[in-house]
PDB file of C-alpha atoms in Angstrom:
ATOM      1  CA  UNK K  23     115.944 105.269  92.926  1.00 66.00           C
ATOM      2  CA  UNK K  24     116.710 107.887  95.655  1.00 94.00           C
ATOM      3  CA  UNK K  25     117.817 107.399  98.954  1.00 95.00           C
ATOM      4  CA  UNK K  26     114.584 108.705 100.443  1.00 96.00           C
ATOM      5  CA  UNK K  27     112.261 107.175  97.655  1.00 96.00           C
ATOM      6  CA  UNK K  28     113.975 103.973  99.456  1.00 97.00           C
ATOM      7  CA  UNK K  29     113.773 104.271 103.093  1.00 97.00           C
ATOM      8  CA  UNK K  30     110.101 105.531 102.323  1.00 97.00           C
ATOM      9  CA  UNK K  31     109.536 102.574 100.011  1.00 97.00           C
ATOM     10  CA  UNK K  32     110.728 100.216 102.851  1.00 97.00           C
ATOM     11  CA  UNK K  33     108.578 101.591 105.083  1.00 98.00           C
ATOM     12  CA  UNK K  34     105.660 101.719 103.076  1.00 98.00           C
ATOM     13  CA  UNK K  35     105.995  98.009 102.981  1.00 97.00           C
ATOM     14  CA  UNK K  36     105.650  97.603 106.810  1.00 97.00           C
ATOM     15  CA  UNK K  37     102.856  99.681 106.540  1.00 98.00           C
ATOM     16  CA  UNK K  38     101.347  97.551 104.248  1.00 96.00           C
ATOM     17  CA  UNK K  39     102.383  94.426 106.095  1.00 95.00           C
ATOM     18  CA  UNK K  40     100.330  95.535 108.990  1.00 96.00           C
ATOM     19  CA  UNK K  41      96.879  96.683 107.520  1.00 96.00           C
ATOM     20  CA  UNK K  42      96.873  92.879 105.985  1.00 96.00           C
ATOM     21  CA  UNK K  43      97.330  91.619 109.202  1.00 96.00           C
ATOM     22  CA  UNK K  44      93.605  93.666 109.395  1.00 96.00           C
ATOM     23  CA  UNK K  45      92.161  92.200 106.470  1.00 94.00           C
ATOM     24  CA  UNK K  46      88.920  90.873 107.525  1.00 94.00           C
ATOM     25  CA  UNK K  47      88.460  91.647 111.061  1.00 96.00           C
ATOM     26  CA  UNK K  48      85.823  92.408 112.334  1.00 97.00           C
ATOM     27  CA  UNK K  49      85.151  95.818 114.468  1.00 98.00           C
ATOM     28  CA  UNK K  50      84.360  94.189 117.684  1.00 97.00           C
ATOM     29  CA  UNK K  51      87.350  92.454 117.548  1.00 97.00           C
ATOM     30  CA  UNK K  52      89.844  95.569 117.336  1.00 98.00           C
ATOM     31  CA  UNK K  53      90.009  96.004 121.051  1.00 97.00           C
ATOM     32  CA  UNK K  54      90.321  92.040 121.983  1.00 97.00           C
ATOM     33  CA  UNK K  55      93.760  91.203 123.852  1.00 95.00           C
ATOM     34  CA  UNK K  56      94.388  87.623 122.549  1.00 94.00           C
ATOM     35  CA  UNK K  57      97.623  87.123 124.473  1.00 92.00           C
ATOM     36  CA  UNK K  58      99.044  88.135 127.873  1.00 92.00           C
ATOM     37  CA  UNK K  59      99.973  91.576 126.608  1.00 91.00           C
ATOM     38  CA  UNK K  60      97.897  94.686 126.976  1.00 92.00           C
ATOM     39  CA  UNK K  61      98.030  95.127 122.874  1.00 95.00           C
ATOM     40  CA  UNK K  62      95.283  95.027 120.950  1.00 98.00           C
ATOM     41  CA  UNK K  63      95.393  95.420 117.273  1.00 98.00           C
ATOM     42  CA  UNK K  64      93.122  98.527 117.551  1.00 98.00           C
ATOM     43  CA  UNK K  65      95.846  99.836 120.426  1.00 98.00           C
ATOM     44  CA  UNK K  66      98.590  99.117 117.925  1.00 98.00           C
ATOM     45  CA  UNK K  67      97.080 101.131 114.993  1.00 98.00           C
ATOM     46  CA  UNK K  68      96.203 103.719 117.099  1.00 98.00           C
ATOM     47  CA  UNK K  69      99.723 103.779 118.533  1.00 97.00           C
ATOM     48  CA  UNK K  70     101.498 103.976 115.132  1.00 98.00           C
ATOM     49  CA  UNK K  71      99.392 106.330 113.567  1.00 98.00           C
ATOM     50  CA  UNK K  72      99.856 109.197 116.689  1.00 97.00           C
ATOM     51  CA  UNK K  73     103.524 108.095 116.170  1.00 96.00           C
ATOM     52  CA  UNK K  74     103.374 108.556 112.544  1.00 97.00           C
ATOM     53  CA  UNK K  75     101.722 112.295 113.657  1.00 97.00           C
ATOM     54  CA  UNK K  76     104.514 113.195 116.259  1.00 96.00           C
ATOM     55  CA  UNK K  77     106.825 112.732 113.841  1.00 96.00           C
ATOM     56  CA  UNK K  78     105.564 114.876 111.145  1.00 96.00           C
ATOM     57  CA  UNK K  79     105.083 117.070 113.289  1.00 95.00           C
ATOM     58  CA  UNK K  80     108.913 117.225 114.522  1.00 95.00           C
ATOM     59  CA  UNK K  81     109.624 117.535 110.470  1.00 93.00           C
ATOM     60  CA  UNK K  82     107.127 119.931 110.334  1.00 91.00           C
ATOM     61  CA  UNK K  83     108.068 122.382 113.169  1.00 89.00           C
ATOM     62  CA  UNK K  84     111.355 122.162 113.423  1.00 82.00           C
ATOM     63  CA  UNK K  85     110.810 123.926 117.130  1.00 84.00           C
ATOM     64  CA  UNK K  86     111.749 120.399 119.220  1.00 84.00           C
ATOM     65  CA  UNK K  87     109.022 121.121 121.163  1.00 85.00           C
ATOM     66  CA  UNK K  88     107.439 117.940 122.186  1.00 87.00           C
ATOM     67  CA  UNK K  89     103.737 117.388 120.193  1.00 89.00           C
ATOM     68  CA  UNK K  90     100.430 117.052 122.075  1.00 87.00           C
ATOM     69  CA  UNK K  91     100.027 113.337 123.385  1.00 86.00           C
ATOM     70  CA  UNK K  92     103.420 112.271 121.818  1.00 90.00           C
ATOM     71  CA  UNK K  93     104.071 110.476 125.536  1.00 89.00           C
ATOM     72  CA  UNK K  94     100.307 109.594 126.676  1.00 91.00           C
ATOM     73  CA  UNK K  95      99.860 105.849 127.019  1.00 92.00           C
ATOM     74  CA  UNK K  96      96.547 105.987 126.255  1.00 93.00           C
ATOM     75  CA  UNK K  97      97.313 105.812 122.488  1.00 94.00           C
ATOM     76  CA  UNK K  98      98.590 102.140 122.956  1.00 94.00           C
ATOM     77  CA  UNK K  99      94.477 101.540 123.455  1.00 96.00           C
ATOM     78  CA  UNK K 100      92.001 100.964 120.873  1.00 97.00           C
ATOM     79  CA  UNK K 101      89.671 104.321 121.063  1.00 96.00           C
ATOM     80  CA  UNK K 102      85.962 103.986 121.884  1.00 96.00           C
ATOM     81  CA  UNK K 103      83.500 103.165 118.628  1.00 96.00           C
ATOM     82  CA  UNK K 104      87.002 102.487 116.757  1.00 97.00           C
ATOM     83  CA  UNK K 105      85.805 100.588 113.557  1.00 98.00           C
ATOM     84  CA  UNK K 106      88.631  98.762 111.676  1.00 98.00           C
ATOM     85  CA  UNK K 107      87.855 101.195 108.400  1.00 98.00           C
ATOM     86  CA  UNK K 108      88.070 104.534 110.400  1.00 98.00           C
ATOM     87  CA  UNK K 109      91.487 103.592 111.981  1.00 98.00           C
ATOM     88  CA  UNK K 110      93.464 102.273 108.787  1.00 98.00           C
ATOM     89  CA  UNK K 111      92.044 105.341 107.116  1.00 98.00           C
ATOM     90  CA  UNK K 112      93.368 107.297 110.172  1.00 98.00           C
ATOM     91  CA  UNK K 113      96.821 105.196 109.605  1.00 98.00           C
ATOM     92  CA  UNK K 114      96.871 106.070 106.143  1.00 98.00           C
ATOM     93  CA  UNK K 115      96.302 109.804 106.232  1.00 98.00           C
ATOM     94  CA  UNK K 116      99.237 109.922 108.799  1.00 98.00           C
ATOM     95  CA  UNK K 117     101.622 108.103 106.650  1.00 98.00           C
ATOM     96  CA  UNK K 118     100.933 110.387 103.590  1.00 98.00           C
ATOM     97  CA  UNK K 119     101.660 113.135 105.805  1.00 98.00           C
ATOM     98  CA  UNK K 120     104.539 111.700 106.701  1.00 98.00           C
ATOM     99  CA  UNK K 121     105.785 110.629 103.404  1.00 98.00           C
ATOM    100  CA  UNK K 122     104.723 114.545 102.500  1.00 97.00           C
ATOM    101  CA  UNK K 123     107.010 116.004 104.811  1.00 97.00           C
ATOM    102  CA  UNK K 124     110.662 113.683 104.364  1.00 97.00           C
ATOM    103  CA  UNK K 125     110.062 114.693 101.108  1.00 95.00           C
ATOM    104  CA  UNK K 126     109.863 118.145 101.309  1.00 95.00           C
ATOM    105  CA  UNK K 127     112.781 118.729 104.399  1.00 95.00           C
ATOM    106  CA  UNK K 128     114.742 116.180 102.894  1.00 95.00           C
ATOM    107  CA  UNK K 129     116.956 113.282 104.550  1.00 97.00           C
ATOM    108  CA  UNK K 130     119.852 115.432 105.261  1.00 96.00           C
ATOM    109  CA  UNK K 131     118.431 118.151 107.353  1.00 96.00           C
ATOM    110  CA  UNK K 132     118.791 117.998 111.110  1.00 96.00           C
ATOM    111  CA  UNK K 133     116.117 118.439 113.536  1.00 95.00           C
ATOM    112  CA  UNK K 134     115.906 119.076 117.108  1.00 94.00           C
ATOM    113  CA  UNK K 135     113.776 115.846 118.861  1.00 93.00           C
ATOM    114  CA  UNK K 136     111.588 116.605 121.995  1.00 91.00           C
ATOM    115  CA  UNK K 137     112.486 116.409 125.404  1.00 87.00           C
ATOM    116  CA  UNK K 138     111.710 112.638 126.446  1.00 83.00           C
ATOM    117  CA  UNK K 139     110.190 112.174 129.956  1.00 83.00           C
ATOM    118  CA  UNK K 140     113.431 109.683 130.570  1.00 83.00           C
ATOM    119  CA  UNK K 141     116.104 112.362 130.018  1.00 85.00           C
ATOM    120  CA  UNK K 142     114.535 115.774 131.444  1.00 85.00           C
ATOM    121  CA  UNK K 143     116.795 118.916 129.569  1.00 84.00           C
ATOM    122  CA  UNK K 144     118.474 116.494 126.682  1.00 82.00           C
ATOM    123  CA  UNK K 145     117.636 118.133 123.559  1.00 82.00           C
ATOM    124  CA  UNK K 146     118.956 115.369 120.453  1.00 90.00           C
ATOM    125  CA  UNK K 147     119.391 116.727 117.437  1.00 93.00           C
ATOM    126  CA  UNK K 148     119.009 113.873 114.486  1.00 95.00           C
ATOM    127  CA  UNK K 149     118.802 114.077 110.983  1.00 97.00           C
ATOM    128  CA  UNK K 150     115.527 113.356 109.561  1.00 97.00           C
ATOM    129  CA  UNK K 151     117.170 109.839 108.712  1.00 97.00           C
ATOM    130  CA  UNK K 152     117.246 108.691 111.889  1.00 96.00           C
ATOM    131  CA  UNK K 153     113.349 109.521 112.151  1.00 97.00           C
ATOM    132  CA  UNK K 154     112.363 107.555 109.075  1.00 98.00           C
ATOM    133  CA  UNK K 155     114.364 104.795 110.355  1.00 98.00           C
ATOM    134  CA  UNK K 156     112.683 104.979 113.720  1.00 96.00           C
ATOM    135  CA  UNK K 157     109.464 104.861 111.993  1.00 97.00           C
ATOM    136  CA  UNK K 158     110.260 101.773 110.175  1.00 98.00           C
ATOM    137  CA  UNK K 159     111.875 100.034 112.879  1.00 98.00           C
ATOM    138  CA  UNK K 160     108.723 101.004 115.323  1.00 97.00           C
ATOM    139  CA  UNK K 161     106.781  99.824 112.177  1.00 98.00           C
ATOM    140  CA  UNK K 162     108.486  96.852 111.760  1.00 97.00           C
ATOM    141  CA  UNK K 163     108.198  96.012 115.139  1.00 97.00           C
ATOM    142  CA  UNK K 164     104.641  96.704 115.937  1.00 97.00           C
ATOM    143  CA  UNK K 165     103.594  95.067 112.388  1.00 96.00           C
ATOM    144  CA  UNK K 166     105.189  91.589 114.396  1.00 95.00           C
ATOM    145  CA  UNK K 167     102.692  92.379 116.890  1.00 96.00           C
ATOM    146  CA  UNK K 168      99.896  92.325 115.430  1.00 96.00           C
ATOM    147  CA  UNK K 169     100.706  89.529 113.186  1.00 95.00           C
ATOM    148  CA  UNK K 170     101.198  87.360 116.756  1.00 95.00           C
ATOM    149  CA  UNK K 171      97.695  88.798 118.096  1.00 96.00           C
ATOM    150  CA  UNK K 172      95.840  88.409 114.958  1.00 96.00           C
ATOM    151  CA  UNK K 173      96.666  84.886 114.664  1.00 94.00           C
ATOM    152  CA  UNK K 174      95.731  84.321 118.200  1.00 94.00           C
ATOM    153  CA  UNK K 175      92.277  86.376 117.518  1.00 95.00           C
ATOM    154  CA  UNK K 176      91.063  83.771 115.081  1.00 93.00           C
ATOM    155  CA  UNK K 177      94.310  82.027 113.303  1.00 91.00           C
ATOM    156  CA  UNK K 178      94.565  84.862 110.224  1.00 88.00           C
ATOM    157  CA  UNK K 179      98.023  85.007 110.171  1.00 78.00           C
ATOM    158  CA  UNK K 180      99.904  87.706 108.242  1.00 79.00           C
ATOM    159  CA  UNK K 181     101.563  85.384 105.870  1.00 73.00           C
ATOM    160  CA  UNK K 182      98.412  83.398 105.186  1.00 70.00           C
ATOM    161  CA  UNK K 183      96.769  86.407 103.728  1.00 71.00           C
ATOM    162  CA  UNK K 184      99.922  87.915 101.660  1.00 67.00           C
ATOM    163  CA  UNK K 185      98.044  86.203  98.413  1.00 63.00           C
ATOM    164  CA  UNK K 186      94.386  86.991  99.592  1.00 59.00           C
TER     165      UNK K 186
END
């Protein structure tokens, strides 16, 4: 197995990991904050998949320019009328593209990132390794998210549905 088929592989896995932590829910509940914190499990699809989006894009371009919305906070919120089918499939269409483009610039090839807010005039330059494993560490780490509101929603944790 390649290096990319790999890394994609892995993160494929934490994608998976967090549409189970879906399975079942209901619409209405997409946008409930079950904890302290402001995330919802709509907000955290929603989040991933414009991140998943901002990222092709950076593959895609190769111009560093920074992609519409790639900073707005307003993608950490569940959209209005979000129903849990139309985000995964959302999610899913993302990730493909994703997937689509490491494959086709390859692991190896360096990129210029976009300007972050935090560091006005630093242009990075990264190989598209360090994306993918951004994506599955952001993955990774938003998949343990939702897994904590979830089981706070209504007690469906992650794990309990693995054999469902």
């Amino acid at each position: 197995m390649t290096e990319t088929r790999e890394l994609l592989t892995a993160l494929r896995e934490q994608r998976d990991t967090l549409r189970i932590t879906l399975r079942g829910l209901a619409d209405d509940q997409l946008a409930v904050r079950s904890t302290v914190s402001e995330l919802t499990l709509g907000g955290i699809v929603n989040h991933l998949t414009r991140g998943e989006r901002s990222w092709t894009h950076v593959l895609s371009s190769g111009t560093g320019g920074t992609p519409p919305g790639m900073f707005d906070m307003e993608q950490y919120e569940t959209p209005p009328g979000a129903t849990v089918t139309a985000l995964l499939t959302a999610y899913e269409e993302a990730a493909r593209a994703t997937d689509d483009a490491v494959a086709r610039v390859g692991l190896d090839r360096v990129v210029p990132l976009p300007e972050a807010p935090w560091e006005p005039g630093v242009v990075a330059r990264r190989p598209v390794r360090w994306i993918v494993l951004r994506l599955l560490r952001e993955t990774a780490q938003h998949a343990g998210h939702a897994d904590i509101v979830r089981e706070a929603i209504d007690g469906a944790g992650t794990t309990a549905q693995l054999g469902d």
